[in-house]
PDB file of C-alpha atoms in Angstrom:
ATOM      1  CA  UNK A   1     -35.614  67.947  15.105  1.00  0.00           C
ATOM      2  CA  UNK A   2     -34.353  70.439  12.188  1.00  0.00           C
ATOM      3  CA  UNK A   3     -35.492  73.946  12.580  1.00  0.00           C
ATOM      4  CA  UNK A   4     -38.048  76.124  10.126  1.00  0.00           C
ATOM      5  CA  UNK A   5     -37.937  79.547  10.518  1.00  0.00           C
ATOM      6  CA  UNK A   6     -40.018  82.521   9.178  1.00  0.00           C
ATOM      7  CA  UNK A   7     -37.232  83.157   7.464  1.00  0.00           C
ATOM      8  CA  UNK A   8     -37.952  80.045   5.152  1.00  0.00           C
ATOM      9  CA  UNK A   9     -41.440  81.728   3.830  1.00  0.00           C
ATOM     10  CA  UNK A  10     -39.658  84.973   2.542  1.00  0.00           C
ATOM     11  CA  UNK A  11     -38.933  82.756  -0.763  1.00  0.00           C
ATOM     12  CA  UNK A  12     -41.177  82.655  -3.295  1.00  0.00           C
ATOM     13  CA  UNK A  13     -41.264  79.012  -3.513  1.00  0.00           C
ATOM     14  CA  UNK A  14     -43.391  78.635  -0.441  1.00  0.00           C
ATOM     15  CA  UNK A  15     -45.186  82.084  -0.275  1.00  0.00           C
ATOM     16  CA  UNK A  16     -48.050  80.224   0.257  1.00  0.00           C
ATOM     17  CA  UNK A  17     -47.418  79.523   3.649  1.00  0.00           C
ATOM     18  CA  UNK A  18     -48.213  83.162   4.728  1.00  0.00           C
ATOM     19  CA  UNK A  19     -52.366  83.164   4.391  1.00  0.00           C
ATOM     20  CA  UNK A  20     -52.395  79.727   6.231  1.00  0.00           C
ATOM     21  CA  UNK A  21     -50.184  81.283   9.243  1.00  0.00           C
ATOM     22  CA  UNK A  22     -52.381  84.363   9.388  1.00  0.00           C
ATOM     23  CA  UNK A  23     -55.460  82.425   9.426  1.00  0.00           C
ATOM     24  CA  UNK A  24     -54.093  79.892  12.198  1.00  0.00           C
ATOM     25  CA  UNK A  25     -53.075  83.224  14.048  1.00  0.00           C
ATOM     26  CA  UNK A  26     -56.656  84.842  13.292  1.00  0.00           C
ATOM     27  CA  UNK A  27     -58.457  81.564  14.658  1.00  0.00           C
ATOM     28  CA  UNK A  28     -56.334  81.406  17.634  1.00  0.00           C
ATOM     29  CA  UNK A  29     -58.126  84.141  19.297  1.00  0.00           C
ATOM     30  CA  UNK A  30     -61.418  83.299  17.816  1.00  0.00           C
ATOM     31  CA  UNK A  31     -64.359  82.203  20.414  1.00  0.00           C
ATOM     32  CA  UNK A  32     -65.038  78.595  21.388  1.00  0.00           C
ATOM     33  CA  UNK A  33     -68.003  78.741  19.812  1.00  0.00           C
ATOM     34  CA  UNK A  34     -66.862  80.142  16.439  1.00  0.00           C
ATOM     35  CA  UNK A  35     -64.035  77.555  16.005  1.00  0.00           C
ATOM     36  CA  UNK A  36     -67.040  74.625  16.818  1.00  0.00           C
ATOM     37  CA  UNK A  37     -69.366  76.362  14.124  1.00  0.00           C
ATOM     38  CA  UNK A  38     -66.366  76.778  11.578  1.00  0.00           C
ATOM     39  CA  UNK A  39     -64.276  73.008  12.084  1.00  0.00           C
ATOM     40  CA  UNK A  40     -67.596  71.265  12.531  1.00  0.00           C
ATOM     41  CA  UNK A  41     -68.837  72.696   9.224  1.00  0.00           C
ATOM     42  CA  UNK A  42     -65.792  72.066   7.671  1.00  0.00           C
ATOM     43  CA  UNK A  43     -65.594  68.339   8.945  1.00  0.00           C
ATOM     44  CA  UNK A  44     -69.227  67.772   7.986  1.00  0.00           C
ATOM     45  CA  UNK A  45     -68.272  68.930   4.288  1.00  0.00           C
ATOM     46  CA  UNK A  46     -65.536  66.322   5.002  1.00  0.00           C
ATOM     47  CA  UNK A  47     -67.161  63.771   5.089  1.00  0.00           C
ATOM     48  CA  UNK A  48     -69.469  64.052   1.839  1.00  0.00           C
ATOM     49  CA  UNK A  49     -66.710  63.798  -0.246  1.00  0.00           C
ATOM     50  CA  UNK A  50     -64.928  60.379  -0.625  1.00  0.00           C
ATOM     51  CA  UNK A  51     -61.566  59.892   0.869  1.00  0.00           C
ATOM     52  CA  UNK A  52     -59.830  57.062   1.985  1.00  0.00           C
ATOM     53  CA  UNK A  53     -59.990  58.475   5.788  1.00  0.00           C
ATOM     54  CA  UNK A  54     -64.102  58.463   5.342  1.00  0.00           C
ATOM     55  CA  UNK A  55     -63.543  54.866   4.260  1.00  0.00           C
ATOM     56  CA  UNK A  56     -60.947  53.476   7.197  1.00  0.00           C
ATOM     57  CA  UNK A  57     -63.030  54.960   9.290  1.00  0.00           C
ATOM     58  CA  UNK A  58     -66.265  53.513   8.279  1.00  0.00           C
ATOM     59  CA  UNK A  59     -64.813  49.883   8.324  1.00  0.00           C
ATOM     60  CA  UNK A  60     -63.147  50.636  11.341  1.00  0.00           C
ATOM     61  CA  UNK A  61     -65.992  51.590  13.195  1.00  0.00           C
ATOM     62  CA  UNK A  62     -68.149  48.270  11.510  1.00  0.00           C
ATOM     63  CA  UNK A  63     -65.230  45.960  12.427  1.00  0.00           C
ATOM     64  CA  UNK A  64     -65.535  47.540  16.125  1.00  0.00           C
ATOM     65  CA  UNK A  65     -69.169  47.468  16.364  1.00  0.00           C
ATOM     66  CA  UNK A  66     -70.861  45.289  14.854  1.00  0.00           C
ATOM     67  CA  UNK A  67     -74.219  45.850  16.666  1.00  0.00           C
ATOM     68  CA  UNK A  68     -74.686  48.616  15.602  1.00  0.00           C
ATOM     69  CA  UNK A  69     -76.878  48.849  12.331  1.00  0.00           C
ATOM     70  CA  UNK A  70     -76.231  50.681   9.132  1.00  0.00           C
ATOM     71  CA  UNK A  71     -77.300  54.120  10.437  1.00  0.00           C
ATOM     72  CA  UNK A  72     -75.837  54.019  13.508  1.00  0.00           C
ATOM     73  CA  UNK A  73     -72.249  53.501  12.233  1.00  0.00           C
ATOM     74  CA  UNK A  74     -72.940  56.183   9.656  1.00  0.00           C
ATOM     75  CA  UNK A  75     -74.400  58.703  12.212  1.00  0.00           C
ATOM     76  CA  UNK A  76     -71.192  57.772  14.583  1.00  0.00           C
ATOM     77  CA  UNK A  77     -68.706  58.168  11.267  1.00  0.00           C
ATOM     78  CA  UNK A  78     -70.662  61.790  10.568  1.00  0.00           C
ATOM     79  CA  UNK A  79     -69.912  62.688  14.236  1.00  0.00           C
ATOM     80  CA  UNK A  80     -66.389  61.822  14.598  1.00  0.00           C
ATOM     81  CA  UNK A  81     -65.237  63.776  11.172  1.00  0.00           C
ATOM     82  CA  UNK A  82     -67.319  66.789  12.704  1.00  0.00           C
ATOM     83  CA  UNK A  83     -64.929  66.995  15.946  1.00  0.00           C
ATOM     84  CA  UNK A  84     -62.432  66.237  13.502  1.00  0.00           C
ATOM     85  CA  UNK A  85     -62.701  69.531  12.168  1.00  0.00           C
ATOM     86  CA  UNK A  86     -63.350  71.165  15.687  1.00  0.00           C
ATOM     87  CA  UNK A  87     -60.248  69.715  16.440  1.00  0.00           C
ATOM     88  CA  UNK A  88     -57.938  71.080  13.165  1.00  0.00           C
ATOM     89  CA  UNK A  89     -59.346  74.374  13.839  1.00  0.00           C
ATOM     90  CA  UNK A  90     -58.251  74.135  17.969  1.00  0.00           C
ATOM     91  CA  UNK A  91     -54.461  73.234  16.698  1.00  0.00           C
ATOM     92  CA  UNK A  92     -54.378  76.970  16.524  1.00  0.00           C
ATOM     93  CA  UNK A  93     -54.687  77.866  19.566  1.00  0.00           C
ATOM     94  CA  UNK A  94     -52.178  75.734  21.392  1.00  0.00           C
ATOM     95  CA  UNK A  95     -49.935  76.412  17.813  1.00  0.00           C
ATOM     96  CA  UNK A  96     -50.260  80.573  18.315  1.00  0.00           C
ATOM     97  CA  UNK A  97     -52.359  81.680  21.202  1.00  0.00           C
ATOM     98  CA  UNK A  98     -50.196  82.295  24.799  1.00  0.00           C
ATOM     99  CA  UNK A  99     -50.274  80.658  27.847  1.00  0.00           C
ATOM    100  CA  UNK A 100     -53.100  81.737  29.767  1.00  0.00           C
ATOM    101  CA  UNK A 101     -55.427  81.407  26.692  1.00  0.00           C
ATOM    102  CA  UNK A 102     -54.339  78.046  26.004  1.00  0.00           C
ATOM    103  CA  UNK A 103     -55.309  77.055  29.787  1.00  0.00           C
ATOM    104  CA  UNK A 104     -58.620  78.898  29.872  1.00  0.00           C
ATOM    105  CA  UNK A 105     -59.206  76.652  26.195  1.00  0.00           C
ATOM    106  CA  UNK A 106     -58.227  73.099  27.672  1.00  0.00           C
ATOM    107  CA  UNK A 107     -59.148  71.983  31.047  1.00  0.00           C
ATOM    108  CA  UNK A 108     -56.865  69.634  33.015  1.00  0.00           C
ATOM    109  CA  UNK A 109     -58.534  67.286  35.608  1.00  0.00           C
ATOM    110  CA  UNK A 110     -56.523  64.948  38.152  1.00  0.00           C
ATOM    111  CA  UNK A 111     -53.051  66.228  37.396  1.00  0.00           C
ATOM    112  CA  UNK A 112     -52.449  64.883  40.760  1.00  0.00           C
ATOM    113  CA  UNK A 113     -51.922  61.702  39.531  1.00  0.00           C
ATOM    114  CA  UNK A 114     -48.733  62.503  37.718  1.00  0.00           C
ATOM    115  CA  UNK A 115     -47.172  64.592  40.663  1.00  0.00           C
ATOM    116  CA  UNK A 116     -48.095  61.683  42.860  1.00  0.00           C
ATOM    117  CA  UNK A 117     -45.866  59.403  40.534  1.00  0.00           C
ATOM    118  CA  UNK A 118     -43.198  61.438  41.299  1.00  0.00           C
ATOM    119  CA  UNK A 119     -43.039  62.015  44.974  1.00  0.00           C
ATOM    120  CA  UNK A 120     -42.802  58.548  45.216  1.00  0.00           C
ATOM    121  CA  UNK A 121     -39.312  58.690  43.289  1.00  0.00           C
ATOM    122  CA  UNK A 122     -40.829  56.677  39.943  1.00  0.00           C
ATOM    123  CA  UNK A 123     -41.026  58.970  36.496  1.00  0.00           C
ATOM    124  CA  UNK A 124     -43.625  59.091  34.573  1.00  0.00           C
ATOM    125  CA  UNK A 125     -45.037  57.552  30.801  1.00  0.00           C
ATOM    126  CA  UNK A 126     -48.460  59.120  29.557  1.00  0.00           C
ATOM    127  CA  UNK A 127     -49.990  56.641  27.745  1.00  0.00           C
ATOM    128  CA  UNK A 128     -51.617  59.017  25.384  1.00  0.00           C
ATOM    129  CA  UNK A 129     -54.350  56.279  22.719  1.00  0.00           C
ATOM    130  CA  UNK A 130     -54.914  57.937  19.014  1.00  0.00           C
ATOM    131  CA  UNK A 131     -58.051  60.640  20.244  1.00  0.00           C
ATOM    132  CA  UNK A 132     -58.629  63.069  18.075  1.00  0.00           C
ATOM    133  CA  UNK A 133     -57.668  65.745  20.574  1.00  0.00           C
ATOM    134  CA  UNK A 134     -54.344  63.964  21.992  1.00  0.00           C
ATOM    135  CA  UNK A 135     -52.227  66.842  20.113  1.00  0.00           C
ATOM    136  CA  UNK A 136     -53.941  69.539  21.744  1.00  0.00           C
ATOM    137  CA  UNK A 137     -54.406  68.104  24.984  1.00  0.00           C
ATOM    138  CA  UNK A 138     -50.367  66.840  24.737  1.00  0.00           C
ATOM    139  CA  UNK A 139     -49.184  70.848  24.561  1.00  0.00           C
ATOM    140  CA  UNK A 140     -51.600  71.655  27.440  1.00  0.00           C
ATOM    141  CA  UNK A 141     -49.617  69.243  29.675  1.00  0.00           C
ATOM    142  CA  UNK A 142     -46.634  70.075  28.930  1.00  0.00           C
ATOM    143  CA  UNK A 143     -47.203  73.737  30.193  1.00  0.00           C
ATOM    144  CA  UNK A 144     -47.043  71.539  33.580  1.00  0.00           C
ATOM    145  CA  UNK A 145     -44.108  69.849  33.265  1.00  0.00           C
ATOM    146  CA  UNK A 146     -42.034  69.901  30.150  1.00  0.00           C
ATOM    147  CA  UNK A 147     -42.352  66.460  28.486  1.00  0.00           C
ATOM    148  CA  UNK A 148     -41.078  64.312  25.530  1.00  0.00           C
ATOM    149  CA  UNK A 149     -42.586  62.894  22.892  1.00  0.00           C
ATOM    150  CA  UNK A 150     -42.180  61.631  19.574  1.00  0.00           C
ATOM    151  CA  UNK A 151     -42.609  62.936  15.779  1.00  0.00           C
ATOM    152  CA  UNK A 152     -42.251  61.824  12.405  1.00  0.00           C
ATOM    153  CA  UNK A 153     -40.721  64.946  10.211  1.00  0.00           C
ATOM    154  CA  UNK A 154     -42.729  66.948   7.987  1.00  0.00           C
ATOM    155  CA  UNK A 155     -41.594  67.515   3.939  1.00  0.00           C
ATOM    156  CA  UNK A 156     -43.677  70.396   3.699  1.00  0.00           C
ATOM    157  CA  UNK A 157     -41.914  73.528   5.391  1.00  0.00           C
ATOM    158  CA  UNK A 158     -44.811  74.660   6.435  1.00  0.00           C
ATOM    159  CA  UNK A 159     -45.848  71.411   8.686  1.00  0.00           C
ATOM    160  CA  UNK A 160     -42.597  71.297  10.062  1.00  0.00           C
ATOM    161  CA  UNK A 161     -43.078  75.225  11.515  1.00  0.00           C
ATOM    162  CA  UNK A 162     -45.910  73.866  12.967  1.00  0.00           C
ATOM    163  CA  UNK A 163     -45.268  70.960  14.726  1.00  0.00           C
ATOM    164  CA  UNK A 164     -42.482  72.990  16.073  1.00  0.00           C
ATOM    165  CA  UNK A 165     -44.779  75.044  17.661  1.00  0.00           C
ATOM    166  CA  UNK A 166     -45.199  72.512  20.063  1.00  0.00           C
ATOM    167  CA  UNK A 167     -42.077  73.093  21.392  1.00  0.00           C
ATOM    168  CA  UNK A 168     -42.205  77.067  22.167  1.00  0.00           C
ATOM    169  CA  UNK A 169     -43.050  76.404  25.668  1.00  0.00           C
ATOM    170  CA  UNK A 170     -40.178  73.507  26.517  1.00  0.00           C
ATOM    171  CA  UNK A 171     -41.191  70.491  25.521  1.00  0.00           C
ATOM    172  CA  UNK A 172     -38.913  67.695  23.771  1.00  0.00           C
ATOM    173  CA  UNK A 173     -40.121  66.250  20.627  1.00  0.00           C
ATOM    174  CA  UNK A 174     -37.911  63.120  19.112  1.00  0.00           C
ATOM    175  CA  UNK A 175     -38.215  62.516  15.656  1.00  0.00           C
ATOM    176  CA  UNK A 176     -39.817  58.782  15.759  1.00  0.00           C
ATOM    177  CA  UNK A 177     -37.104  57.064  13.377  1.00  0.00           C
ATOM    178  CA  UNK A 178     -34.599  57.568  15.662  1.00  0.00           C
ATOM    179  CA  UNK A 179     -33.686  55.477  18.529  1.00  0.00           C
ATOM    180  CA  UNK A 180     -35.051  55.422  21.970  1.00  0.00           C
ATOM    181  CA  UNK A 181     -31.982  56.669  23.219  1.00  0.00           C
ATOM    182  CA  UNK A 182     -33.093  60.064  23.848  1.00  0.00           C
ATOM    183  CA  UNK A 183     -36.478  59.221  24.568  1.00  0.00           C
ATOM    184  CA  UNK A 184     -35.346  57.168  27.621  1.00  0.00           C
ATOM    185  CA  UNK A 185     -32.414  60.022  28.791  1.00  0.00           C
ATOM    186  CA  UNK A 186     -35.274  62.119  28.879  1.00  0.00           C
ATOM    187  CA  UNK A 187     -37.861  60.359  30.694  1.00  0.00           C
ATOM    188  CA  UNK A 188     -34.401  59.545  33.697  1.00  0.00           C
ATOM    189  CA  UNK A 189     -34.015  63.012  33.470  1.00  0.00           C
ATOM    190  CA  UNK A 190     -37.270  63.971  35.154  1.00  0.00           C
ATOM    191  CA  UNK A 191     -40.012  64.691  31.615  1.00  0.00           C
ATOM    192  CA  UNK A 192     -42.659  62.545  31.440  1.00  0.00           C
ATOM    193  CA  UNK A 193     -42.764  60.989  28.250  1.00  0.00           C
ATOM    194  CA  UNK A 194     -46.042  61.831  25.851  1.00  0.00           C
ATOM    195  CA  UNK A 195     -46.730  57.988  24.049  1.00  0.00           C
ATOM    196  CA  UNK A 196     -49.124  56.895  21.848  1.00  0.00           C
ATOM    197  CA  UNK A 197     -48.450  53.122  21.476  1.00  0.00           C
ATOM    198  CA  UNK A 198     -51.845  52.199  19.846  1.00  0.00           C
ATOM    199  CA  UNK A 199     -50.531  52.208  16.342  1.00  0.00           C
ATOM    200  CA  UNK A 200     -50.016  49.473  13.603  1.00  0.00           C
ATOM    201  CA  UNK A 201     -46.032  49.610  13.172  1.00  0.00           C
ATOM    202  CA  UNK A 202     -46.173  46.597  10.931  1.00  0.00           C
ATOM    203  CA  UNK A 203     -45.223  42.769  11.788  1.00  0.00           C
ATOM    204  CA  UNK A 204     -41.995  42.957  12.597  1.00  0.00           C
ATOM    205  CA  UNK A 205     -42.429  45.571  15.139  1.00  0.00           C
ATOM    206  CA  UNK A 206     -45.290  43.947  17.078  1.00  0.00           C
ATOM    207  CA  UNK A 207     -47.277  41.382  18.157  1.00  0.00           C
ATOM    208  CA  UNK A 208     -50.900  40.371  17.668  1.00  0.00           C
ATOM    209  CA  UNK A 209     -53.181  40.638  20.595  1.00  0.00           C
ATOM    210  CA  UNK A 210     -56.956  41.492  20.359  1.00  0.00           C
ATOM    211  CA  UNK A 211     -58.265  45.141  19.871  1.00  0.00           C
ATOM    212  CA  UNK A 212     -61.988  45.080  19.567  1.00  0.00           C
ATOM    213  CA  UNK A 213     -61.483  40.961  19.387  1.00  0.00           C
ATOM    214  CA  UNK A 214     -59.586  41.452  16.628  1.00  0.00           C
ATOM    215  CA  UNK A 215     -55.814  40.736  16.184  1.00  0.00           C
ATOM    216  CA  UNK A 216     -54.214  43.919  15.782  1.00  0.00           C
ATOM    217  CA  UNK A 217     -50.014  44.064  15.823  1.00  0.00           C
ATOM    218  CA  UNK A 218     -49.837  46.282  19.020  1.00  0.00           C
ATOM    219  CA  UNK A 219     -46.142  47.260  20.288  1.00  0.00           C
ATOM    220  CA  UNK A 220     -44.865  45.804  23.452  1.00  0.00           C
ATOM    221  CA  UNK A 221     -42.734  49.339  23.678  1.00  0.00           C
ATOM    222  CA  UNK A 222     -44.687  50.532  26.853  1.00  0.00           C
ATOM    223  CA  UNK A 223     -43.894  48.000  28.923  1.00  0.00           C
ATOM    224  CA  UNK A 224     -39.939  47.989  28.092  1.00  0.00           C
ATOM    225  CA  UNK A 225     -39.666  51.674  28.686  1.00  0.00           C
ATOM    226  CA  UNK A 226     -41.080  51.702  31.793  1.00  0.00           C
ATOM    227  CA  UNK A 227     -39.237  48.485  32.744  1.00  0.00           C
ATOM    228  CA  UNK A 228     -36.273  50.018  31.661  1.00  0.00           C
ATOM    229  CA  UNK A 229     -36.927  53.857  33.308  1.00  0.00           C
ATOM    230  CA  UNK A 230     -39.114  52.716  36.505  1.00  0.00           C
ATOM    231  CA  UNK A 231     -41.528  55.026  35.190  1.00  0.00           C
ATOM    232  CA  UNK A 232     -44.952  54.436  35.815  1.00  0.00           C
ATOM    233  CA  UNK A 233     -47.641  54.583  33.180  1.00  0.00           C
ATOM    234  CA  UNK A 234     -50.405  57.185  33.882  1.00  0.00           C
ATOM    235  CA  UNK A 235     -52.966  57.127  31.427  1.00  0.00           C
ATOM    236  CA  UNK A 236     -53.719  60.824  29.576  1.00  0.00           C
ATOM    237  CA  UNK A 237     -56.894  60.498  27.617  1.00  0.00           C
ATOM    238  CA  UNK A 238     -58.049  64.090  26.108  1.00  0.00           C
ATOM    239  CA  UNK A 239     -62.070  64.414  25.180  1.00  0.00           C
ATOM    240  CA  UNK A 240     -63.552  66.896  23.369  1.00  0.00           C
ATOM    241  CA  UNK A 241     -66.458  69.031  25.070  1.00  0.00           C
ATOM    242  CA  UNK A 242     -70.205  69.490  23.568  1.00  0.00           C
ATOM    243  CA  UNK A 243     -70.557  72.203  21.507  1.00  0.00           C
ATOM    244  CA  UNK A 244     -67.481  73.806  21.527  1.00  0.00           C
ATOM    245  CA  UNK A 245     -67.021  74.163  25.199  1.00  0.00           C
ATOM    246  CA  UNK A 246     -63.433  73.458  24.638  1.00  0.00           C
ATOM    247  CA  UNK A 247     -61.517  70.421  25.522  1.00  0.00           C
ATOM    248  CA  UNK A 248     -60.723  68.314  29.097  1.00  0.00           C
ATOM    249  CA  UNK A 249     -57.733  67.006  29.592  1.00  0.00           C
ATOM    250  CA  UNK A 250     -57.828  64.079  32.067  1.00  0.00           C
ATOM    251  CA  UNK A 251     -55.430  61.854  34.041  1.00  0.00           C
ATOM    252  CA  UNK A 252     -56.066  58.513  35.475  1.00  0.00           C
ATOM    253  CA  UNK A 253     -54.153  56.820  38.449  1.00  0.00           C
ATOM    254  CA  UNK A 254     -50.936  55.082  37.670  1.00  0.00           C
ATOM    255  CA  UNK A 255     -51.415  51.451  36.344  1.00  0.00           C
ATOM    256  CA  UNK A 256     -51.012  49.231  39.026  1.00  0.00           C
ATOM    257  CA  UNK A 257     -48.323  45.925  38.488  1.00  0.00           C
ATOM    258  CA  UNK A 258     -47.277  46.922  35.453  1.00  0.00           C
ATOM    259  CA  UNK A 259     -44.657  46.273  33.355  1.00  0.00           C
ATOM    260  CA  UNK A 260     -45.504  42.560  34.834  1.00  0.00           C
ATOM    261  CA  UNK A 261     -42.543  39.933  33.338  1.00  0.00           C
ATOM    262  CA  UNK A 262     -44.774  39.406  30.312  1.00  0.00           C
ATOM    263  CA  UNK A 263     -44.729  41.874  27.389  1.00  0.00           C
ATOM    264  CA  UNK A 264     -47.363  39.953  25.504  1.00  0.00           C
ATOM    265  CA  UNK A 265     -49.917  40.201  28.528  1.00  0.00           C
ATOM    266  CA  UNK A 266     -48.915  43.483  29.133  1.00  0.00           C
ATOM    267  CA  UNK A 267     -49.881  44.492  25.401  1.00  0.00           C
ATOM    268  CA  UNK A 268     -53.244  42.779  26.018  1.00  0.00           C
ATOM    269  CA  UNK A 269     -53.893  44.959  29.363  1.00  0.00           C
ATOM    270  CA  UNK A 270     -53.028  48.023  27.515  1.00  0.00           C
ATOM    271  CA  UNK A 271     -55.338  47.576  24.711  1.00  0.00           C
ATOM    272  CA  UNK A 272     -58.041  46.461  27.177  1.00  0.00           C
ATOM    273  CA  UNK A 273     -57.494  50.083  28.649  1.00  0.00           C
ATOM    274  CA  UNK A 274     -58.033  51.467  25.686  1.00  0.00           C
ATOM    275  CA  UNK A 275     -60.844  49.557  24.183  1.00  0.00           C
ATOM    276  CA  UNK A 276     -62.434  50.598  27.411  1.00  0.00           C
ATOM    277  CA  UNK A 277     -61.749  54.830  27.414  1.00  0.00           C
ATOM    278  CA  UNK A 278     -62.664  54.178  23.611  1.00  0.00           C
ATOM    279  CA  UNK A 279     -66.108  52.889  24.149  1.00  0.00           C
ATOM    280  CA  UNK A 280     -66.780  55.796  26.485  1.00  0.00           C
ATOM    281  CA  UNK A 281     -66.188  58.337  23.738  1.00  0.00           C
ATOM    282  CA  UNK A 282     -66.450  56.325  20.498  1.00  0.00           C
ATOM    283  CA  UNK A 283     -67.233  59.336  18.247  1.00  0.00           C
ATOM    284  CA  UNK A 284     -63.206  60.677  19.413  1.00  0.00           C
ATOM    285  CA  UNK A 285     -60.912  57.768  18.751  1.00  0.00           C
ATOM    286  CA  UNK A 286     -59.420  57.830  15.498  1.00  0.00           C
ATOM    287  CA  UNK A 287     -60.678  55.593  13.255  1.00  0.00           C
ATOM    288  CA  UNK A 288     -59.222  57.253  10.191  1.00  0.00           C
ATOM    289  CA  UNK A 289     -56.202  55.319  10.538  1.00  0.00           C
ATOM    290  CA  UNK A 290     -55.932  51.717   9.950  1.00  0.00           C
ATOM    291  CA  UNK A 291     -55.543  50.227  12.804  1.00  0.00           C
ATOM    292  CA  UNK A 292     -55.968  46.573  11.695  1.00  0.00           C
ATOM    293  CA  UNK A 293     -53.776  46.917   8.473  1.00  0.00           C
ATOM    294  CA  UNK A 294     -51.547  44.249   9.689  1.00  0.00           C
ATOM    295  CA  UNK A 295     -52.546  41.016   9.515  1.00  0.00           C
ATOM    296  CA  UNK A 296     -51.314  37.702  11.293  1.00  0.00           C
ATOM    297  CA  UNK A 297     -50.627  34.382   8.723  1.00  0.00           C
ATOM    298  CA  UNK A 298     -50.588  36.615   5.578  1.00  0.00           C
ATOM    299  CA  UNK A 299     -54.461  37.358   5.874  1.00  0.00           C
ATOM    300  CA  UNK A 300     -56.384  38.984   3.844  1.00  0.00           C
ATOM    301  CA  UNK A 301     -56.665  42.951   4.295  1.00  0.00           C
ATOM    302  CA  UNK A 302     -59.694  44.283   6.330  1.00  0.00           C
ATOM    303  CA  UNK A 303     -59.969  47.159   3.868  1.00  0.00           C
ATOM    304  CA  UNK A 304     -59.929  46.206   0.662  1.00  0.00           C
ATOM    305  CA  UNK A 305     -62.878  47.962  -1.165  1.00  0.00           C
TER     306      UNK A 305
END
């Protein structure tokens, strides 16, 4: 991970960063209700501006919830972006606030499932689906045990500096294009791996298994890492609480009999579980990225205008 310090922004080329950083520090001390009003308002405004993110979100919800009528789908998309706005301004808390405020802002539930795995002598992979608060939940979990996760290096120094703030309490991040060796080494050293596997990584890196009944390019990395590190998979779900009450990170019991000897069966099982959690709070899944971008057998894109 390349290091970006505040000295970088002394260069006139990067002076634009100072107002942003000042605003983020100010937001990090705002009451939760104020963050909710600001964030949800920004998200509501964003919903009304035509953008690829809004189009992809609407299309994904149409594909995954065909039984909803057009009005219900629009309301779901609108609610989704209001929550996205709240999640974005809430990042200021985990990036700049002290530990005591982070712990007050984000509630941890059932962490004992993680400690039970370590007590049994196994390692831990935290399965963190793409819910919109996942970066915030990951930062909160890292205060219990320093974990390892993957990230994509940002070209913009300001974004890279903000991403680096996730490591200020000891978490380890590995560039996503690197090999898995640093990840495996950190898992074996006792760090939980905070893993986001529900991404379309292209046909070469994936197999096609159903997600909401649609063939979706799905990586088999979860079962391979669990197998190679003697790790149990503990689901980790981050939920934004209603009306700006903060966030909640919930840990579920470790998967039983996982991984199996069949990577495809493991990928199917993972998608079934993620789909179940998404149905519990559909407005909080990250619908704005193209989960069904890669199509099998050169099928036409599901995202054409």
